[in-house]
Structures are given as structure tokens and as C-alpha cells.
């Protein structure tokens, strides 16, 4: 492997223990993938922020003790809870203490306190073609696919080491050749344009895509060019949950797939799979509880973190009506979106309707036992994928409009979809 | 017994003989595995409710959340981690925990890659033997 003089110094300890250990891990990773050299990155997204255990806190604190610092702009992902309103969420003090230790360590490393899983909607997006190192599966998929910047699926805490050294082995999706689509998903004749009017169609199509494609790079043809940024966000998150998708191409939509030829870099698809109404129905069975009309404990939105545009949709859907007394409507977002929401007067109006807006935290960390939550509803395919594993409850999936309507009526309301019989 | 060709991404220090937990389904360690007891939490996974602790856990590749690295590190701390990981391909999300353990904690969690054909040869096997050198592993029908 070719190393620059500086990289050799990182590896031999000239620049201290932290750099040596970090570079040692990245060098080993490079050896595994048979890389020829490293590539410098321009930014990093740090997902070692949701408390998953003491090992992670100890590791971040160890890096600080070793004198490590990020050498590229590094944004923090969502953490476990709202750092100011954790008591309202009924999160215990132990989790709060652990989160504050994570915060202290990561800020000492020089992280930007963004605390969001949608940094690309909070002013922290790379540019097309830039080399970056991101962790957080939806951020990885979004930044690669929708922005066209280049990252592999870096897991916490590997991204910390990339941010500290400012480089990664040049392999995988950093390399143009590997970004080529190999297979194609087309839409069957029974997928009709009226389905495109429902936001949950995109989530279900994304679930099916991830299930079929697994961890490979494929393209999908046939979606309408007017698809919203938030649907692209939810698709990224859903595909990266049902599958291990790091990069997907939407023909005519995403930047590396303005044409079919571009997506396949001049080659032909090696495999073509048709997505049918049946695939959408199957995805709905996986993501949405089949019971109807049952009482609803919690509507949880913002997985990934809610955007200003989504808040507008939510307020429109509520139409001045209050959330039902027996139901909670929680929305998770980042600090920057909340600030804009406050300045526009929307936060005040939504609060008056009983909507609770939380920052920093993650809806997947809901303290289910403390609330006795039995039924969940969300617009998120990611939440839908992980909910049972975390809560042992099968959630309901709906559009923002259906989620709002259900929250008002206190029971699950879903409108008839064109893909239903 | 079958002998299969493999690549030791991270080889064990000593030869080891461990029980095998095999599946055809990819896994997300975050949300799909309980770090506290090493059991599979994802009801869609073939090993649902089975424990991977101290076993060679075979799954074709990782999927889902990039929280896997942190979960695996915590499993190593709690001694609920698998004894080895066997994949068709190992992406950085899965490799992160074992690499950090090796460099920062001087602990080895072996990671082994097999071709899809050899991987399929593990189905139904109960025990595997892994080696510090070479490019083979052995799989046995009985404990």
C-alpha cells in the first residue's frame, strides 16, 4: 500500500498515540480490502452518539485522554434523548448522565454540536463528488445517493478515527467504478401513477428495494421526478434498514443517474427485477400492523429528524385540531429546525395543539416500559423496521396526514390505498 | 467433517473449536441483537431468539444500522459477543468492532470470509474449527 510521508508518520507514532492507533485500524481495514492508497476526506458525520453501552463512552473518553482531535468538520448524530427535556420523555437519569459524558467527550474531540440524524437538512451537506466519512445508515445512503458525495458505510466508532486522521482507505464507494449500478428495479404495469400521490408508497417501495437489493448498488427506474426531498430522505432511511443499502440510483432523479446509461456507466444491467403491486403489499405487511381501528398510544414522527417542510404538512393536517387526550404526538427534530420553527411561530401553534417537539434524541429510544406504550404509529419505514426488535410491538405506518388524523381521533385511521384490493 | 477454503480477515491466536450458529439472513446488530444476552431480537431472522454468545455466528453479510460497531464492542465488554464471525463478505460496519478490539484492547474476535458456495456448505453443521494460519476451516456435523 502506498503511504505518503505524513501517513507513514501517523502510523509510526510521530504524531502521538491517538493518531497511531487510529491509523493502525484504518490501515488494517485498507489491507482487508486490498487498497492501494488512502484518500483525504473533507467532512465526517459522527454516529457514536446514541448510548448503546459503556464500551462506547469509555472508548470516546479514551480518545480524549490520548489527545485526539478531529481534523475535518465533524457533525454529531442524534443522541438517545432530548438533553433538556429528558425528564418529560421519562428517560432515566442514568441514560442522561451517559449521554452527557458522550457529549463532553465528543465536543472535546472538536465535534460540531448538531445532534441530528438529518445533518443534510441542517446546513451540513457535502458537495457533489466530495470524499467524506459518514456513519448512520440513513445519512450514508442520502449523502451517497441524493447528494452524490462519497462515503462507505462507516460504523461507529470507526468514523471517529477517520475524522481524527482526516483520511480513509480508498476503496468501495469512494471509487467511481464501484458506484456503478449492477442491477435494475423497474416498476410493473400494475404500479399506477395514482400511487405516487401517497407518501407511504415511496416508503414501501424503498422497503421492497432494500429487501431485494441487500447490500449491492442498483438503480430504480420509473419514479416521478417531482418526488420530494423528504420522500428521498425516508427512502434512504428505509432502504438502509430493510437492506444494507449505502448507495442507490433513481433514474432521472439522483445526480449520478440522470440517465439509465449514466447509472450503469455505459454498461447493461446484469439483472432486472420488476417491482409489482404484490411487492408493495408485502412491504406493507412487514411495516404495518394489520389491526384496524385500535386505540393509539403514541404517534412518533421524525425518523430521520423532521424537516421544516414536514412540520408544515403536519400543521396543515392537524388543521387547528388538538391531539386526543389518550394519545401522544411526539416529533423528533434537530436544534436548527426547532429554532426556525420557533421563529416562525409554528412551534407555539403546534404546542397549543398538544404536539410535543423534542430535539437531539432518537424516537427509536422510546422508554416503552415507563410509558406502557402498546401501539405505535409512524410515517417512517426505518422506525417500522426496528420497532418490534426494540419494543416487541408491531407499529402502524401512515402518511403524515394519516398520523395527524389518527393522533386527533386517538385511534388508527388509514385511508384506502390504490394498491389495496 | 468438511474442510472449506476461507479467508481469515482476523485470525484467532490459537486454534479454536466452537459451536456454529448459521443463517441465510443478513443481520443488523443494532435493533436486531440484544447486547445484554447475545440473543437475536429480529423476528424476521432465521436465528430469532437464539444466542450467539461464544459461538461462531455465520450470516451472509451485515445490513441496517451502522450502530453495529458500538453494539459489538459492548457485547465484548459484557462477554456476550460471538466467538467468531463468518460472512460471505464483511463490510466496514461489521469489521469495526473486531478491528477496534484488536488495536485498542488487544483482543481478537476472529472474522472469516467464505465464497457463497463454501458458505452454503456450513448449513446444518454444528461445530467449526478455526486456525491461526492457513486458509481453511473445518465444519462438523456433531458437537
XYZ file of C-alpha atoms in Angstrom, chain A residues 21 24-25 28-29 32-33 47-48 52-56 59 62 135-137 153-158 171 207 215 240-244 286 384-386 388-389 394, chain B residues 9 28 30-32 35 41-44 48 61-71 73-74 77 89-96 99-100 102-105 113:
80
model
C -3.895 3.745 16.962
C -3.460 1.379 12.629
C -7.147 0.461 12.490
C -5.771 -2.811 8.708
C -9.133 -2.028 7.128
C -8.555 -6.245 4.172
C -9.979 -4.506 1.106
C -22.827 8.459 14.842
C -21.188 7.196 18.043
C -25.598 1.733 23.332
C -23.369 0.779 26.231
C -20.459 1.685 28.438
C -17.849 0.435 25.925
C -18.676 3.310 23.597
C -13.753 4.497 24.012
C -10.004 7.153 25.916
C -21.747 6.848 9.921
C -25.549 6.499 10.433
C -27.179 4.367 7.807
C -20.872 2.523 5.415
C -18.673 3.558 8.337
C -19.891 2.274 11.669
C -19.461 3.980 14.980
C -16.739 4.395 16.226
C -14.735 3.864 13.009
C -11.987 1.567 -1.599
C -38.546 -1.321 1.836
C -26.015 -4.568 0.195
C -30.775 1.205 4.701
C -32.942 -0.647 7.262
C -34.565 -3.408 5.218
C -31.265 -3.804 3.377
C -27.661 -2.693 3.761
C -43.765 -6.102 7.120
C -41.265 0.360 11.227
C -38.334 -1.975 10.622
C -36.747 -1.668 14.059
C -40.591 -4.698 17.079
C -36.965 -5.553 17.965
C -45.786 -4.066 15.635
C -9.787 -11.360 7.862
C -28.430 -5.630 11.892
C -28.456 -2.587 16.298
C -32.124 -3.405 16.861
C -31.541 -6.997 15.760
C -26.284 -6.911 23.651
C -34.165 -9.938 18.552
C -35.276 -9.636 14.925
C -38.267 -11.921 14.421
C -37.631 -11.892 10.668
C -34.604 -15.387 16.171
C -23.456 -10.032 5.340
C -24.422 -7.160 7.614
C -27.392 -4.914 6.994
C -29.152 -1.991 8.577
C -27.927 0.409 11.199
C -24.314 1.487 11.404
C -24.662 1.201 15.208
C -23.356 -2.376 14.810
C -19.793 -1.414 15.742
C -20.850 0.026 19.086
C -23.150 -2.919 19.828
C -17.942 -3.512 21.338
C -20.491 -3.548 24.148
C -17.369 -5.850 27.233
C -18.480 -10.516 2.739
C -17.720 -8.296 5.698
C -18.433 -4.607 5.292
C -16.768 -1.972 7.496
C -19.875 -1.811 9.723
C -19.290 -5.379 10.901
C -15.489 -5.145 10.839
C -15.321 -2.025 13.016
C -10.698 -4.081 14.432
C -11.022 -1.665 17.344
C -7.667 -5.725 18.173
C -5.870 -2.364 18.122
C -7.205 -0.606 21.203
C -7.969 -3.523 23.556
C -14.959 -14.874 4.825
